[in-house]
Amino acid sequence: MKEKELRRSLAVLPMGTVMKLTSLTARQIRYYEAQGLITPERSDGNRRLYSLNDVDRLLEIRDYLADGVNIAGIKAIYDQQNAATMAKQSAQQQPLTDEDVRRILQDEFIRQGGLGHPNSGIQRPF
DNA sequence: ATTCTTACA
DNA sequence: TGTAAGAA
């Protein structure tokens, strides 16, 4: 990857900074980590260190939550993205297959607000 | 002064 | 999710 991404991946931000950058409480930030939505690094005395990517992800999480997507839904979204990324690595240079197209379209639909609320369970628009 | 963990009259 | 308590 490019150095630009390496910089975004550098974990150097302490909790206090991330709190201000995301408008989230320490409680919430730690909870999302416990749910596996983010994986900050640790340093010196067991203090969490976040990268700019972590901050971006927290902002996304905050927005999804604001739109009524629950933790499970957000996890599903990231799982989808991981799967999509993995698929691309496997497909490396080959042209887009119809499978790729369908996956991309599904990711897009999910991004625009498809998953349900905590009580209604995961919605299935298909 | 900050952050961490754990727990809940 | 908030907040308190004790440690680091």
Tab-separated table of C-alpha atoms (C1' of nucleotides) in Angstrom:
chain	number	residue	atom	x	y	z
A	1	MET	CA	0.000	0.000	0.000
A	2	LYS	CA	0.923	3.631	-0.316
A	3	GLU	CA	2.537	5.634	2.448
A	4	LYS	CA	-0.545	7.826	2.584
A	5	GLU	CA	-2.530	4.867	3.842
A	6	LEU	CA	0.225	3.877	6.189
A	7	ARG	CA	-0.087	7.295	7.805
A	8	ARG	CA	-3.845	6.905	8.133
A	9	SER	CA	-3.194	3.578	9.764
A	10	LEU	CA	-0.708	4.930	12.280
A	11	ALA	CA	-2.260	4.627	15.711
A	12	VAL	CA	-1.235	7.737	17.609
A	13	LEU	CA	-4.443	9.294	18.891
A	14	PRO	CA	-5.379	9.005	22.578
A	15	MET	CA	-8.952	8.573	23.789
A	16	GLY	CA	-9.456	12.222	24.603
A	17	THR	CA	-8.624	13.313	21.060
A	18	VAL	CA	-10.845	10.687	19.495
A	19	MET	CA	-13.700	11.721	21.748
A	20	LYS	CA	-13.487	15.301	20.493
A	21	LEU	CA	-13.046	14.214	16.888
A	22	THR	CA	-16.070	11.910	16.933
A	23	SER	CA	-18.396	13.492	19.487
A	24	LEU	CA	-18.645	10.061	21.104
A	25	THR	CA	-18.174	9.277	24.808
A	26	ALA	CA	-15.308	7.074	25.989
A	27	ARG	CA	-17.977	4.594	27.054
A	28	GLN	CA	-19.373	4.328	23.545
A	29	ILE	CA	-15.978	4.125	21.881
A	30	ARG	CA	-14.885	1.304	24.188
A	31	TYR	CA	-18.197	-0.460	23.688
A	32	TYR	CA	-17.890	-0.444	19.921
A	33	GLU	CA	-14.443	-1.912	20.344
A	34	ALA	CA	-15.856	-4.623	22.591
A	35	GLN	CA	-18.299	-5.369	19.779
A	36	GLY	CA	-15.434	-5.787	17.367
A	37	LEU	CA	-16.268	-2.738	15.266
A	38	ILE	CA	-12.840	-1.197	15.793
A	39	THR	CA	-9.486	-2.539	16.970
A	40	PRO	CA	-7.270	0.260	18.271
A	41	GLU	CA	-3.737	-0.516	19.303
A	42	ARG	CA	-2.410	-0.223	22.809
A	43	SER	CA	0.718	1.309	24.125
A	44	ASP	CA	2.625	2.265	27.252
A	45	GLY	CA	0.358	1.735	30.186
A	46	ASN	CA	-2.340	-0.153	28.307
A	47	ARG	CA	-3.703	3.045	26.810
A	48	ARG	CA	-5.651	2.837	23.552
A	49	LEU	CA	-4.124	4.475	20.488
A	50	TYR	CA	-6.330	5.192	17.492
A	51	SER	CA	-5.437	5.843	13.860
A	52	LEU	CA	-7.168	8.248	11.506
A	53	ASN	CA	-8.809	5.223	9.933
A	54	ASP	CA	-10.207	4.320	13.324
A	55	VAL	CA	-11.608	7.825	13.638
A	56	ASP	CA	-13.224	7.574	10.220
A	57	ARG	CA	-14.731	4.236	11.125
A	58	LEU	CA	-16.072	5.639	14.391
A	59	LEU	CA	-17.677	8.490	12.493
A	60	GLU	CA	-19.296	5.956	10.176
A	61	ILE	CA	-20.502	3.914	13.113
A	62	ARG	CA	-21.919	7.032	14.709
A	63	ASP	CA	-23.820	7.892	11.539
A	64	TYR	CA	-25.145	4.378	11.005
A	65	LEU	CA	-26.360	4.302	14.599
A	66	ALA	CA	-27.989	7.684	14.128
A	67	ASP	CA	-29.826	6.248	11.142
A	68	GLY	CA	-31.138	3.388	13.227
A	69	VAL	CA	-28.752	0.640	12.136
A	70	ASN	CA	-27.886	-1.582	15.095
A	71	ILE	CA	-24.500	-3.022	16.036
A	72	ALA	CA	-25.250	-6.327	14.352
A	73	GLY	CA	-26.189	-4.465	11.206
A	74	ILE	CA	-22.970	-2.492	11.196
A	75	LYS	CA	-21.009	-5.688	11.714
A	76	ALA	CA	-22.812	-7.168	8.731
A	77	ILE	CA	-21.880	-4.163	6.656
A	78	TYR	CA	-18.193	-4.465	7.486
A	79	ASP	CA	-18.300	-8.215	6.936
A	80	GLN	CA	-19.732	-7.536	3.521
A	81	GLN	CA	-16.996	-5.054	2.757
A	82	ASN	CA	-14.352	-7.507	3.923
A	83	ALA	CA	-15.830	-10.201	1.755
A	84	ALA	CA	-15.902	-7.801	-1.166
A	85	THR	CA	-12.271	-6.848	-0.600
A	86	MET	CA	-11.235	-10.463	-0.309
A	87	ALA	CA	-13.071	-11.304	-3.485
A	88	LYS	CA	-11.253	-8.534	-5.305
A	89	GLN	CA	-7.877	-9.773	-4.130
A	90	SER	CA	-8.732	-13.209	-5.444
A	91	ALA	CA	-10.014	-11.832	-8.717
A	92	GLN	CA	-6.917	-9.619	-8.970
A	93	GLN	CA	-6.641	-8.615	-12.611
A	94	GLN	CA	-9.545	-10.510	-14.075
A	95	PRO	CA	-12.497	-8.541	-15.509
A	96	LEU	CA	-15.631	-7.989	-13.434
A	97	THR	CA	-17.822	-11.053	-13.277
A	98	ASP	CA	-21.576	-10.819	-12.874
A	99	GLU	CA	-21.018	-12.071	-9.320
A	100	ASP	CA	-18.855	-9.014	-8.619
A	101	VAL	CA	-21.489	-6.689	-9.984
A	102	ARG	CA	-24.244	-8.193	-7.883
A	103	ARG	CA	-22.052	-7.979	-4.771
A	104	ILE	CA	-21.187	-4.362	-5.424
A	105	LEU	CA	-24.816	-3.448	-5.908
A	106	GLN	CA	-25.750	-5.178	-2.674
A	107	ASP	CA	-23.047	-3.352	-0.732
A	108	GLU	CA	-24.321	-0.122	-2.167
A	109	PHE	CA	-27.898	-0.817	-1.125
A	110	ILE	CA	-26.775	-1.662	2.385
A	111	ARG	CA	-24.799	1.570	2.564
A	112	GLN	CA	-27.866	3.616	1.739
A	113	GLY	CA	-29.753	2.444	4.785
A	114	GLY	CA	-31.090	-1.030	4.500
A	115	LEU	CA	-30.581	-2.785	7.813
A	116	GLY	CA	-33.213	-2.807	10.488
A	117	HIS	CA	-33.502	-1.621	14.059
A	118	PRO	CA	-32.585	-3.612	17.176
A	119	ASN	CA	-36.123	-4.898	17.671
A	120	SER	CA	-37.339	-5.437	14.135
A	121	GLY	CA	-34.479	-7.759	13.286
A	122	ILE	CA	-32.468	-7.590	10.103
A	123	GLN	CA	-34.545	-6.523	7.146
A	124	ARG	CA	-34.476	-8.432	3.905
A	125	PRO	CA	-35.364	-6.044	1.069
A	126	PHE	CA	-34.753	-8.762	-1.490
B	1	DA	C1'	-4.389	15.266	34.434
B	2	DT	C1'	-5.835	11.014	31.608
B	3	DT	C1'	-7.277	6.609	30.718
B	4	DC	C1'	-8.286	1.762	32.126
B	5	DT	C1'	-11.279	-1.819	34.139
B	6	DT	C1'	-15.164	-3.325	36.534
B	7	DA	C1'	-19.598	-3.033	38.388
B	8	DC	C1'	-24.413	-1.244	39.463
B	9	DA	C1'	-28.418	2.255	45.564
C	1	DT	C1'	-25.358	4.100	28.132
C	2	DG	C1'	-24.125	6.779	32.357
C	3	DT	C1'	-21.351	7.010	36.240
C	4	DA	C1'	-18.541	5.797	40.367
C	5	DA	C1'	-14.383	3.705	42.340
C	6	DG	C1'	-9.632	2.316	42.498
C	7	DA	C1'	-5.437	1.503	39.984
C	8	DA	C1'	-1.896	2.770	36.631
